[in-house]
Coordinates of C-alpha atoms in Angstrom, one line a residue:
M201 CA 0.0 0.0 0.0
K202 CA 1.3 3.5 -0.8
E203 CA 2.2 5.5 2.1
R204 CA 0.5 8.9 2.3
L205 CA 2.4 12.1 2.4
M206 CA 0.8 13.7 5.4
V207 CA 0.7 17.5 5.7
G208 CA 0.2 19.1 9.0
L209 CA -3.3 19.6 10.6
A210 CA -2.7 23.3 10.5
E211 CA -2.1 23.3 6.8
L212 CA -5.2 21.2 6.1
T213 CA -7.3 23.6 8.3
S214 CA -5.9 26.6 6.5
T215 CA -6.7 25.1 3.1
L216 CA -10.3 24.2 4.1
R217 CA -10.7 27.8 5.4
G218 CA -9.7 29.1 1.9
H219 CA -12.9 27.7 0.3
S220 CA -15.4 30.5 -0.1
A221 CA -18.3 28.4 1.6
V222 CA -16.3 27.6 4.8
R223 CA -17.0 29.8 7.8
H224 CA -14.9 27.9 10.2
A225 CA -12.9 24.6 10.0
Q226 CA -10.8 22.5 12.4
V227 CA -9.0 19.2 11.4
T228 CA -8.4 16.4 13.6
A229 CA -7.2 12.8 13.6
I230 CA -9.2 10.0 15.1
R231 CA -9.0 6.2 15.4
H232 CA -11.4 4.4 13.2
D233 CA -11.6 0.6 12.2
D234 CA -8.0 0.1 13.5
R235 CA -6.6 3.0 11.5
D236 CA -6.0 6.7 12.0
V237 CA -8.3 8.9 9.8
T238 CA -8.1 12.7 9.4
I239 CA -11.3 14.6 9.4
G240 CA -12.0 18.2 8.6
V241 CA -14.9 19.6 10.7
V242 CA -16.5 22.5 8.7
E243 CA -19.0 25.0 9.6
F244 CA -20.4 26.4 6.2
S245 CA -21.8 29.7 5.2
Q246 CA -23.4 28.3 1.9
Y247 CA -24.1 24.8 1.0
V248 CA -21.1 22.7 0.0
S249 CA -20.7 18.9 0.1
G250 CA -18.0 17.1 2.0
P251 CA -16.8 15.3 -1.2
E252 CA -16.6 18.8 -2.8
L253 CA -14.4 20.2 0.1
R254 CA -12.3 17.1 0.1
S255 CA -11.6 17.6 -3.6
Y256 CA -10.8 21.2 -3.0
V257 CA -8.1 20.3 -0.6
W258 CA -6.8 17.4 -2.7
D259 CA -6.5 19.7 -5.8
R260 CA -4.3 22.1 -3.7
L261 CA -2.3 19.7 -1.5
G262 CA -2.6 16.3 -3.5
A263 CA -4.6 13.3 -2.8
D264 CA -1.9 12.0 -0.5
C265 CA -2.2 15.0 1.8
G266 CA -3.9 12.8 4.5
L267 CA -7.4 14.3 4.6
D268 CA -9.8 11.3 4.7
G269 CA -13.2 13.0 5.0
V270 CA -15.1 16.2 5.8
L271 CA -17.8 16.6 8.3
L272 CA -20.3 19.4 7.7
V273 CA -21.8 21.0 10.8
D274 CA -24.1 23.9 11.5
A275 CA -22.0 24.9 14.6
M276 CA -18.5 23.6 15.7
P277 CA -18.8 20.8 18.2
L278 CA -16.8 21.8 21.2
T279 CA -16.1 20.5 24.5
G280 CA -14.9 23.7 26.4
D281 CA -12.6 25.2 24.0
A282 CA -11.6 22.0 22.1
L283 CA -13.1 20.2 19.3
D284 CA -15.4 17.4 20.6
I285 CA -13.4 14.3 19.3
E286 CA -16.2 12.0 20.4
Y287 CA -18.7 13.8 18.3
V288 CA -16.4 13.5 15.3
R289 CA -15.9 9.8 16.0
S290 CA -19.6 9.2 16.4
A291 CA -20.3 10.9 13.0
V292 CA -17.8 8.8 11.2
I293 CA -19.3 5.6 12.8
A294 CA -22.8 6.8 11.8
G295 CA -21.8 7.5 8.2
T296 CA -22.6 11.2 8.6
C297 CA -18.9 11.9 7.6
T298 CA -18.0 9.8 4.5
L299 CA -14.5 8.6 4.4
F300 CA -12.8 8.4 1.0
E301 CA -12.4 4.8 -0.2
G302 CA -11.0 3.7 -3.5
P303 CA -12.2 0.9 -5.7
V304 CA -11.9 -2.8 -4.7
D305 CA -12.4 -4.5 -8.1
H306 CA -12.7 -3.9 -11.8
V307 CA -16.4 -3.2 -11.6
E308 CA -15.8 -0.3 -9.2
E309 CA -12.9 0.9 -11.3
R310 CA -15.0 1.1 -14.4
L311 CA -17.9 2.8 -12.5
L312 CA -15.5 5.5 -11.1
S313 CA -14.3 6.1 -14.6
I314 CA -17.9 6.6 -15.9
W315 CA -19.0 8.8 -13.0
G316 CA -15.7 10.9 -13.1
S317 CA -16.2 11.4 -16.9
A318 CA -19.9 12.2 -16.8
M319 CA -19.6 14.5 -13.9
N320 CA -16.2 16.0 -14.8
L321 CA -14.7 15.0 -11.5
R322 CA -11.2 14.1 -10.6
W323 CA -11.8 12.6 -7.2
V324 CA -14.6 10.3 -6.5
G325 CA -14.8 7.7 -3.8
V326 CA -16.9 4.5 -3.8
H327 CA -19.0 5.7 -1.0
D328 CA -19.6 9.3 -2.2
D329 CA -23.1 10.3 -2.6
F330 CA -24.2 10.9 -6.2
L331 CA -26.3 14.0 -5.2
D332 CA -23.5 15.4 -3.1
L333 CA -21.2 15.1 -6.1
G334 CA -23.6 17.4 -8.0
G335 CA -25.4 14.7 -9.7
D336 CA -28.8 15.4 -11.3
S337 CA -31.3 13.6 -13.4
M338 CA -29.6 14.5 -16.7
V339 CA -26.3 13.1 -15.4
A340 CA -28.0 10.0 -14.0
V341 CA -29.5 9.3 -17.5
E342 CA -26.0 9.8 -19.0
I343 CA -24.3 7.4 -16.4
L344 CA -27.0 4.8 -16.9
S345 CA -26.5 4.9 -20.6
K346 CA -22.8 4.5 -20.3
I347 CA -23.3 1.6 -17.8
E348 CA -25.5 -0.1 -20.1
D349 CA -22.9 0.3 -23.0
E350 CA -20.0 -0.9 -20.7
F351 CA -21.7 -3.7 -18.7
G352 CA -24.5 -4.7 -21.2
E353 CA -27.1 -4.1 -18.3
A354 CA -29.9 -1.5 -18.2
L355 CA -30.3 -0.5 -14.6
D356 CA -33.6 1.1 -13.3
V357 CA -33.3 4.8 -12.5
Y358 CA -35.0 4.2 -9.2
D359 CA -32.5 1.5 -8.2
F360 CA -29.7 3.7 -9.4
M361 CA -30.9 6.8 -7.2
S362 CA -31.6 4.4 -4.3
T363 CA -28.1 3.1 -4.1
Y364 CA -26.6 6.7 -4.4
S365 CA -22.9 5.6 -4.6
I366 CA -20.5 3.5 -6.8
R367 CA -20.3 0.8 -4.3
G368 CA -24.1 0.5 -4.4
V369 CA -24.3 0.5 -8.1
A370 CA -21.5 -2.0 -8.3
G371 CA -23.6 -4.2 -5.9
L372 CA -26.4 -4.0 -8.4
L373 CA -24.1 -4.9 -11.3
R374 CA -22.6 -7.9 -9.3
G375 CA -26.1 -9.3 -8.7
P376 CA -27.0 -12.8 -9.9
R377 CA -28.9 -11.7 -13.0
V378 CA -25.9 -9.7 -14.3
L379 CA -23.5 -12.4 -13.5
Q380 CA -25.6 -15.0 -15.2
Q381 CA -25.8 -12.6 -18.4
T382 CA -22.0 -12.4 -18.3
V383 CA -21.3 -16.0 -18.0
N384 CA -24.0 -16.9 -20.6
G385 CA -23.2 -13.9 -22.9

């Protein structure tokens, strides 16, 4: 596994604060699933998504900078004068803060390519929410068309929107009907 080039928490914080939608930001490291993860906690002044802010930082500092996720909050969760680490940990466990995860197989790699191309995005994680990435009905139709071309499987719009992520769509494509068509086709 490639080792990440970690930049300091102060530099990550400063970079997040440079985004026009960010009112206040703090970055912290927590332990999650037996690994250290770095989370930016952001109060925002106008709507922005966690994946958008993660991409903003990665575009400036590189994807290997160490930022794993961004938690959006209405007000900075504090315990006294310090960031409430348990609040951040709970948000990660609950899935409120989506951590970046790359593809685990060729299906997810192909879907990442389709989504990135259709949405003109450089950084997409397999758990990133389609709508948080800026997806809409027109992009969904384009992605569904490309999936049908690539995999030979027409997915239902409702199923696509219900899964919301590349990992979810990959699960649909790995289903028994698709695997049977691949084996027989």
